[in-house]
Coordinates of C-alpha atoms and ligand atoms in Angstrom, one line a residue:
X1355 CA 0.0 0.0 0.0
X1356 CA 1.4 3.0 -1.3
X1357 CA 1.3 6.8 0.9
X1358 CA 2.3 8.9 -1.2
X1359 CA 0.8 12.4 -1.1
X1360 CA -0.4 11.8 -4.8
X1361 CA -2.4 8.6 -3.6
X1362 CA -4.3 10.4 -0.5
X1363 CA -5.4 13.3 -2.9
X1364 CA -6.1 11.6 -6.0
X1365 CA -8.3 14.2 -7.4
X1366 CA -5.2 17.0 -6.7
X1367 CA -3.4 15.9 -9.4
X1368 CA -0.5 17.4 -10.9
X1369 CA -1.0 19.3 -14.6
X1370 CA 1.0 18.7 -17.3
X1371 CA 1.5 21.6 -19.5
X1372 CA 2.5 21.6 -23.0
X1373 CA 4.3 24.4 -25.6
X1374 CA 4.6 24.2 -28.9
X1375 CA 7.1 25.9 -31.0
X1376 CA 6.4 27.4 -34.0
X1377 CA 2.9 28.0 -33.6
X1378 CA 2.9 28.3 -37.6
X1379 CA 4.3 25.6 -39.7
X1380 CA 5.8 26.1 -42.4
X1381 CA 7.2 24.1 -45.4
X1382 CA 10.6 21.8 -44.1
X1383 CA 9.9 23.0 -40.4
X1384 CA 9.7 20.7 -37.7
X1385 CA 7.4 20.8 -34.2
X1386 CA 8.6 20.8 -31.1
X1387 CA 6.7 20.0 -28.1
X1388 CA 7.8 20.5 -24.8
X1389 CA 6.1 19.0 -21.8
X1390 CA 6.6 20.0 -18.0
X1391 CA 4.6 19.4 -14.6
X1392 CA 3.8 22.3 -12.8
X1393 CA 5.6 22.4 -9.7
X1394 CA 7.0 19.0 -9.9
X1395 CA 10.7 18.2 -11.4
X1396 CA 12.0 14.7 -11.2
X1397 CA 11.4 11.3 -12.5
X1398 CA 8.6 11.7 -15.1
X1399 CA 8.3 10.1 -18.4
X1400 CA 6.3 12.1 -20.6
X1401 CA 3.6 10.5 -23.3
X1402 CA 2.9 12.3 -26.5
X1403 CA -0.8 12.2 -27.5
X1404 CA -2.7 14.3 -30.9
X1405 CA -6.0 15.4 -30.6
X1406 CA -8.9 13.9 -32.3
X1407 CA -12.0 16.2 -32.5
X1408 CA -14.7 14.8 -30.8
X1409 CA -17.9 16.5 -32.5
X1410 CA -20.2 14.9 -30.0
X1411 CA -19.0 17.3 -27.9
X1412 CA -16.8 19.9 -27.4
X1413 CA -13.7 18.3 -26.3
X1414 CA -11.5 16.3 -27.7
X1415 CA -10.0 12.6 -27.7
X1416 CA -6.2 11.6 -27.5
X1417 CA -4.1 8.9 -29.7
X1418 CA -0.9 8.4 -28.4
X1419 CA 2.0 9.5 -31.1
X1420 CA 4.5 7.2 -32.5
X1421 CA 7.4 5.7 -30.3
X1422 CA 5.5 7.0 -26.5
X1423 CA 3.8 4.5 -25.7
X1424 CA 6.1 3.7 -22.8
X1425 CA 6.6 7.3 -22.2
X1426 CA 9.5 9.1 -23.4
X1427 CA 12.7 10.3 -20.9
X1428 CA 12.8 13.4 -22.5
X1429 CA 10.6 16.3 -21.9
X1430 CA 10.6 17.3 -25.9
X1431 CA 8.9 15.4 -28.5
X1432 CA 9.8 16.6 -32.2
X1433 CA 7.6 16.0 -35.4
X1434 CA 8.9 16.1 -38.9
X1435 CA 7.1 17.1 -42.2
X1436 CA 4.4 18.4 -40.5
X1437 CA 1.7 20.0 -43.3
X1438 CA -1.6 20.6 -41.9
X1439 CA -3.3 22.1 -38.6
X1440 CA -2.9 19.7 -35.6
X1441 CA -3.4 19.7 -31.9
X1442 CA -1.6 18.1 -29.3
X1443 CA -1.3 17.1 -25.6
X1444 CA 0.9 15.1 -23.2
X1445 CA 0.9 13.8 -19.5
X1446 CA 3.5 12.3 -17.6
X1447 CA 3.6 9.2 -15.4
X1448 CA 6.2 7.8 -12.4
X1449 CA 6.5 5.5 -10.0
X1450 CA 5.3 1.9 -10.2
X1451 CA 2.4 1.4 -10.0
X1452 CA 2.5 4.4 -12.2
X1453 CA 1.0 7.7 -11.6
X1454 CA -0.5 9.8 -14.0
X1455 CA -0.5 14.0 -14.0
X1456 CA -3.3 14.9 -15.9
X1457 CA -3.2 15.7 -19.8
X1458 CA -2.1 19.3 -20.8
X1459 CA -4.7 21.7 -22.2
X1460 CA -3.8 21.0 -26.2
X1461 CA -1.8 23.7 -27.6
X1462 CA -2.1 23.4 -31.8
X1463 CA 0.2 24.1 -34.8
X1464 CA -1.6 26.1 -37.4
X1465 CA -1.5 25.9 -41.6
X1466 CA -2.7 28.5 -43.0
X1467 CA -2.7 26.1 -46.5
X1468 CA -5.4 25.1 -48.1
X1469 CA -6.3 21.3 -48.7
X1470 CA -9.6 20.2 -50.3
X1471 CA -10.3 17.4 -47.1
X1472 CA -11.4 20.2 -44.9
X1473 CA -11.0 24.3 -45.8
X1474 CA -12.0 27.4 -44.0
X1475 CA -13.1 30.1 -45.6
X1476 CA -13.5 33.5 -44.9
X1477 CA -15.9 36.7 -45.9
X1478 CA -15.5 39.1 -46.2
X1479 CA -12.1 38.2 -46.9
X1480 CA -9.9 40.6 -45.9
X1481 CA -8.9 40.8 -42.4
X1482 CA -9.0 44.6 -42.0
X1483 CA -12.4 44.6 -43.5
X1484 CA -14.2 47.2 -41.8
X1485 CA -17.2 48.2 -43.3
X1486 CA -19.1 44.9 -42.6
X1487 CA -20.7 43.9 -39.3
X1488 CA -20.2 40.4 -39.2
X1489 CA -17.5 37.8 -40.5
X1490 CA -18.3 34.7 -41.9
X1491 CA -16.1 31.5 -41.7
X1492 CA -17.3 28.7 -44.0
X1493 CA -16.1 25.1 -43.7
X1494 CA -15.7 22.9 -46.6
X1495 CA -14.5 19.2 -47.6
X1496 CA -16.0 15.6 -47.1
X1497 CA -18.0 15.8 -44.3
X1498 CA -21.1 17.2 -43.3
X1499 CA -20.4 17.6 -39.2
X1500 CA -18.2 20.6 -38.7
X1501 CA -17.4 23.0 -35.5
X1502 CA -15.1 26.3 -36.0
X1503 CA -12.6 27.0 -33.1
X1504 CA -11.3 30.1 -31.8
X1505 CA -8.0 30.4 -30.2
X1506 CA -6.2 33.0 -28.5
X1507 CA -2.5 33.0 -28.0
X1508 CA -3.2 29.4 -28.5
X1509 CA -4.1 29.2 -24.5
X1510 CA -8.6 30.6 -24.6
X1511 CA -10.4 28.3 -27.0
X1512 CA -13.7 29.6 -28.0
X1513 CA -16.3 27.6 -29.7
X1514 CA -18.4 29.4 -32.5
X1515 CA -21.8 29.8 -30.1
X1516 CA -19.3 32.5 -28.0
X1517 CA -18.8 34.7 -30.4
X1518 CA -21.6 34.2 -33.0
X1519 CA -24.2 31.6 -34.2
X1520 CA -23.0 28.5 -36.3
X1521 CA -25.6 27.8 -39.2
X1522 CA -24.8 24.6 -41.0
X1523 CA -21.1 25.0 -41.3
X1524 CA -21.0 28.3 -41.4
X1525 CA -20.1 30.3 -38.1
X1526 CA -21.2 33.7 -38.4
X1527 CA -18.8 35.8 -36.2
X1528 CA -20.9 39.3 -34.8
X1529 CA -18.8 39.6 -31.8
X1530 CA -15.0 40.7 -32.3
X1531 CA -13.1 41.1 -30.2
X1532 CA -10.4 43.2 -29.7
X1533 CA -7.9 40.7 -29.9
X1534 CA -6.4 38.4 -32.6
X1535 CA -8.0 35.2 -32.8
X1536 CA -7.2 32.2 -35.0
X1537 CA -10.0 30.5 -36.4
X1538 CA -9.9 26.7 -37.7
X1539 CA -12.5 24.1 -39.1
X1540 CA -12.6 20.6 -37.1
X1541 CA -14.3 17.8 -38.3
X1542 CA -14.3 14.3 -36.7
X1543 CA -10.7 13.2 -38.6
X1544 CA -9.5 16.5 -39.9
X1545 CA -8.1 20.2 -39.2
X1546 CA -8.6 22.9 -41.8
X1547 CA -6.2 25.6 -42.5
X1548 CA -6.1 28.3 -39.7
X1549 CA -7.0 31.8 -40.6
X1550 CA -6.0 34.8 -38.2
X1551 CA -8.8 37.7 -37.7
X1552 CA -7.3 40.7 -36.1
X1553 CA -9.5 42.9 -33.6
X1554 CA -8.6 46.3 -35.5
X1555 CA -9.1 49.6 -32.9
X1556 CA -9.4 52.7 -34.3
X1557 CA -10.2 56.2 -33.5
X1558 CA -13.0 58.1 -34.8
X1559 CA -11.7 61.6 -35.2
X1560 CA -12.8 64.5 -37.7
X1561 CA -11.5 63.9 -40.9
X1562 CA -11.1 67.8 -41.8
X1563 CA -9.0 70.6 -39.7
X1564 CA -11.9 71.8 -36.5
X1565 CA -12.3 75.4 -36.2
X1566 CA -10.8 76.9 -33.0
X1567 CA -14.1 77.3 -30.4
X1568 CA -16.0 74.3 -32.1
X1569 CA -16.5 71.2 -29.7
X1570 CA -15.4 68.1 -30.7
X1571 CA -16.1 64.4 -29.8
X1572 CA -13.6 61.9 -30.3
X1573 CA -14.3 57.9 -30.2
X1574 CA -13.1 54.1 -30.5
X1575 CA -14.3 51.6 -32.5
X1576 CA -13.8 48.2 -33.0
X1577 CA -13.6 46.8 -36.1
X1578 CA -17.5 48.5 -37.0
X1579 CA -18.7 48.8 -33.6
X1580 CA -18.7 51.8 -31.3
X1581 CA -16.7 51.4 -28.4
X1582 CA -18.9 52.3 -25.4
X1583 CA -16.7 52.2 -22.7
X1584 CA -13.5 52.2 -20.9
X1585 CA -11.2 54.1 -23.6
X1586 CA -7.9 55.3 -23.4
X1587 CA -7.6 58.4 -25.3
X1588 CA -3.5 59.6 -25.8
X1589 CA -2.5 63.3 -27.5
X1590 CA 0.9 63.0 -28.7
X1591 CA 1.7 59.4 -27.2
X1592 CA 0.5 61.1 -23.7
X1593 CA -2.6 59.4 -22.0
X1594 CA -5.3 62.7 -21.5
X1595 CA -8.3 60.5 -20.7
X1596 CA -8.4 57.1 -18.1
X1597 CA -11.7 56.8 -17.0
X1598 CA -14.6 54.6 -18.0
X1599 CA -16.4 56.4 -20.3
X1600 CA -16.1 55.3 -24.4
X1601 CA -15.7 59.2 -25.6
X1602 CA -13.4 62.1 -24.9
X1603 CA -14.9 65.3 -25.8
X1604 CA -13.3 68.6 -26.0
X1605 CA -16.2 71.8 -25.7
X1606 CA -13.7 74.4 -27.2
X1607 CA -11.2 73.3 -29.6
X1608 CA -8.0 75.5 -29.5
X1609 CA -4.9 75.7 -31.2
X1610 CA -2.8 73.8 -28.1
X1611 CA -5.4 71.0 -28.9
X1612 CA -3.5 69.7 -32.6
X1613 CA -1.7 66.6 -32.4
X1614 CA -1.6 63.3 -33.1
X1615 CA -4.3 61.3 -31.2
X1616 CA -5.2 57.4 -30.6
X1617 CA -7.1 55.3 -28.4
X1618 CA -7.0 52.4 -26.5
X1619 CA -9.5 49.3 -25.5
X1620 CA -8.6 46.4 -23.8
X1621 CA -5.3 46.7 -24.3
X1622 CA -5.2 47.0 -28.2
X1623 CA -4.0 50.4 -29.7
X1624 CA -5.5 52.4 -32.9
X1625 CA -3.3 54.1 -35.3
X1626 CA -2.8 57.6 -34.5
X1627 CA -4.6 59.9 -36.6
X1628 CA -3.7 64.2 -37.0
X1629 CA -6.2 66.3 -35.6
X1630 CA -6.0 69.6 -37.1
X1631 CA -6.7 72.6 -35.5
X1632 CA -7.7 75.6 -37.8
X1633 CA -8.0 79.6 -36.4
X1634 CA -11.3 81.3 -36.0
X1635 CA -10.3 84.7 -36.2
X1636 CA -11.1 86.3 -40.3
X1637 CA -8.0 88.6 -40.0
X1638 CA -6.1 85.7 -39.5
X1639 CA -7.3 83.4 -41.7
X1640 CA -6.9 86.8 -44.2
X1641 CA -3.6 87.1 -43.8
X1642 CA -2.2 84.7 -46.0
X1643 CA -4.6 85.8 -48.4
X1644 CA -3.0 89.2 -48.1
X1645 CA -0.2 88.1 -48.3
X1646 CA -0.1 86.3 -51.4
X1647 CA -2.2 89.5 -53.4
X1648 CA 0.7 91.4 -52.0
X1649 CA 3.5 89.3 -53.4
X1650 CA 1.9 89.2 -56.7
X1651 CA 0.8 92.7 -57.1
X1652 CA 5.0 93.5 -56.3
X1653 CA 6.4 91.1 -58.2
X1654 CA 4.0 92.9 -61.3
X1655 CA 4.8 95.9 -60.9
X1656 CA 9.1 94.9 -60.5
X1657 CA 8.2 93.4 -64.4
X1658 CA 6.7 96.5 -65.7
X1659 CA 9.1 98.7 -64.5
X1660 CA 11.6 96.5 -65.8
X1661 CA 9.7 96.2 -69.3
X1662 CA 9.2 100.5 -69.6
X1663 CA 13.2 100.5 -68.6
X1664 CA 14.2 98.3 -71.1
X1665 CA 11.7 100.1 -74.0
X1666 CA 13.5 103.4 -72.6
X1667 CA 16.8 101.7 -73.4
X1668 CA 16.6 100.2 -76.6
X1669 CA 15.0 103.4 -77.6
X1670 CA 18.1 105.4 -76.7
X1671 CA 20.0 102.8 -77.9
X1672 CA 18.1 103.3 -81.5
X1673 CA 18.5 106.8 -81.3
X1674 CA 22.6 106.5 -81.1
X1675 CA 22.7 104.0 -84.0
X1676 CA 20.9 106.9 -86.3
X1677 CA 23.1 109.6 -85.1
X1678 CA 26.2 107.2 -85.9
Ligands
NAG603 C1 7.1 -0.9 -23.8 O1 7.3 -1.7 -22.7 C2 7.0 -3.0 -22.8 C3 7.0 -3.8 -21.5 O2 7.7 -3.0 -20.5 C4 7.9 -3.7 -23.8 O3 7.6 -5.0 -24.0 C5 7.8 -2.9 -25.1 O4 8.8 -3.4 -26.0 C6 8.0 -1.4 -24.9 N1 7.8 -0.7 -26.1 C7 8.6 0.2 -26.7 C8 8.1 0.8 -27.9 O5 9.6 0.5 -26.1
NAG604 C1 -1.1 34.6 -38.7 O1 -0.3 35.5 -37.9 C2 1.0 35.0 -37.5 C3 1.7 35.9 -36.6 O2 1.0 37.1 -36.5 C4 1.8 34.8 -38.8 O3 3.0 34.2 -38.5 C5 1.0 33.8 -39.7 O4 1.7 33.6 -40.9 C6 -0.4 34.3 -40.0 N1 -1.1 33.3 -40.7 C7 -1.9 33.5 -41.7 C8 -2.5 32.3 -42.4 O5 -2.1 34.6 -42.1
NAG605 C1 -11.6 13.1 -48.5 O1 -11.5 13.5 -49.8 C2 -10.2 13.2 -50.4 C3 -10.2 13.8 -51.8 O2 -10.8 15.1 -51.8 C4 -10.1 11.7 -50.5 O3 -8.9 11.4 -51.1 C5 -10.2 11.1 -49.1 O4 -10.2 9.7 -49.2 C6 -11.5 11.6 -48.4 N1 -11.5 11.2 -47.0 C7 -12.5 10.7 -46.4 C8 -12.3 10.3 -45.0 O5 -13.6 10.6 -47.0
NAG606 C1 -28.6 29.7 -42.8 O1 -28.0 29.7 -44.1 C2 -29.0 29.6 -45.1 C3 -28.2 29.5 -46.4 O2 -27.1 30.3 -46.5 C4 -29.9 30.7 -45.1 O3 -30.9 30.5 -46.1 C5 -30.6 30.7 -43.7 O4 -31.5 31.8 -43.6 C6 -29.6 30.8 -42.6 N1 -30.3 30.6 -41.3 C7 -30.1 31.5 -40.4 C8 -30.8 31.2 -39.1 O5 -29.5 32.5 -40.5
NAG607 C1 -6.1 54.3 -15.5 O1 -6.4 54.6 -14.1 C2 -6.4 53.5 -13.3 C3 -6.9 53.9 -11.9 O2 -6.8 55.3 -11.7 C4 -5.0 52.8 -13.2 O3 -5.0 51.7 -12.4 C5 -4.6 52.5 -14.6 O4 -3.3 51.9 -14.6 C6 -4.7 53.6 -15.6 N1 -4.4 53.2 -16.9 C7 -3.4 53.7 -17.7 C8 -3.3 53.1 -19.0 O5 -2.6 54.5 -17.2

């Protein structure tokens, strides 16, 4: 009879936790996986399992990889010529009887290649589509069960019902986020190519100079939709506005107000866009005016002069050639 602390708490189990490295494959690369127990060092073996989508629910199932089925010494596993969109998982076992950590969340390698098996498609389809409210991610090949996953930083998987409404195999995305998500197609034996859809920010700012004295409103959207709430609003890189509110305003523009401005939700950044500031006052805004009519008006009267001098000249000049 075995007392190990493991054995009185058998539901307190260890967790393995998987990395993968790259996240993207690409042609000639190979995988690495690396497997560790959280807070536990010594005397694991580690199996290497990939995941099988299972569409009956919302998990999947495990098949151990080639060459682990006693569990490898190493904590790295490396796969060659991988191709398509994959996910993976290990544990680790010691001891004898042996003792199991439980799996790792799976972490996935992503194509973004096509193959006609299973394909994801997307529309519209650019990714910094903005004038449409909703995204629509299509899955294709031979079979008629599919599910589209979400990911972020490969760590938060999302099924399609969090972030829109799945019709057929279609997921129809209405909820973006401000964060970059990769999208996939499962079915129950393949992994489409991965897609990334980036959670643009940007500020809504007047597009022409404002007029010194006017108010002004400036916003955040994401992607199409108004932020509402909890902006960051920065003037010349400098945060002006921390508070929870989705709009800075400004009731009288002046001149100090120009710069660059940007916002920030949720930890995503827009582009900074110039906000011109133009003067009120009509002498002002006159004087280049003025100034101009001025330069012109001189610069005529320099070439008449010049022309009436030169006349003079040649007609003096005349004159001599006669007397000679
Ligand atoms: C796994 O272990 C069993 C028994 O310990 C052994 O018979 C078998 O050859 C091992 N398999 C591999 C692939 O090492
Ligand atoms: C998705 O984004 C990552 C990093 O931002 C990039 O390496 C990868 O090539 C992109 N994949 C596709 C299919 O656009
Ligand atoms: C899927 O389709 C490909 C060709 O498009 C075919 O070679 C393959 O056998 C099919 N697989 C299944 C499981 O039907
Ligand atoms: C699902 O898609 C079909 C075909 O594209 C469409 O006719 C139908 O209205 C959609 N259903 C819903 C609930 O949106
Ligand atoms: C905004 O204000 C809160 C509380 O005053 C502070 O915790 C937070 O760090 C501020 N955010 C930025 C971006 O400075």
């Amino acid at each position: 009879c075995s007392n190990s602390p493991e054995n009185l708490f058998p539901t307190d189990k260890p967790k393995a936790v998987l990395s993968v490295s790259p996240s993207w494959l690409s042609p000639g690369t190979s995988v690495t996986l690396s497997c560790e127990v959280e807070h536990s060092s010594a005397g694991w073996r580690f199996y290497w399992y990939k995941a099988v989508p299972d569409l009956s629910g919302t998990s999947y199932s495990y098949e151990l990889l080639p060459g682990s089925i006693n569990g490898t010494e190493q904590d790295s596993y490396i796969i060659h010529g991988k191709t398509q969109t994959a996910g993976f998982t290990c544990r680790a076992g010691r001891g004898d009887p042996e003792y199991y950590s439980d799996y790792s969340d799976p972490k996935f390698v992503w194509s973004g290649d096509f193959h006609p098996a299973a394909s994801l498609t997307v529309n519209p389809d650019t990714v910094q589509h903005f004038s449409s409210t909703s995204v629509s991610l299509s899955c294709e090949g031979n079979s008629t069960k599919w599910r589209v996953i979400g990911s972020i930083n490969n760590v938060f998987m999302l099924q399609c019902s969090i972030l829109g409404t799945m019709n057929g195999s279609t997921c129809n995305v209405d909820r973006i986020l401000p964060v970059d998500i990769v999208y996939w197609c499962e079915s129950g034996s393949a992994f489409s190519n991965a897609v990334n859809i980036t959670g643009h920010i940007i500020l809504v700012s007047p597009v022409h100079p404002v007029t010194e004295g006017d108010s002004v409103t400036l916003g955040c959207k994401l992607r199409t939709q108004n932020v509402l709430s909890n902006v960051f609003f920065y003037k010349d890189d400098k945060l002006i506005q921390n508070d929870s509110r989705g709009e800075m305003s400004i009731s009288a523009v002046s001149e100090s107000d120009e710069g660059f401005y940007k916002c920030q939700y949720s930890g995503k950044e827009s582009p900074q866009s110039w906000m011109a500031v133009k003067s009120s006052s009509s002498e002002k805004s006159s004087f280049p005016v003025l100034l101009i009519t001025g330069l012109v008006c001189g610069v005529l009267l320099i070439l008449i002069l010049l022309f009436l001098l030169m006349c003079c000249c040649r007609k003096i000049k005349g004159e001599m050639f006669y007397i000679q």
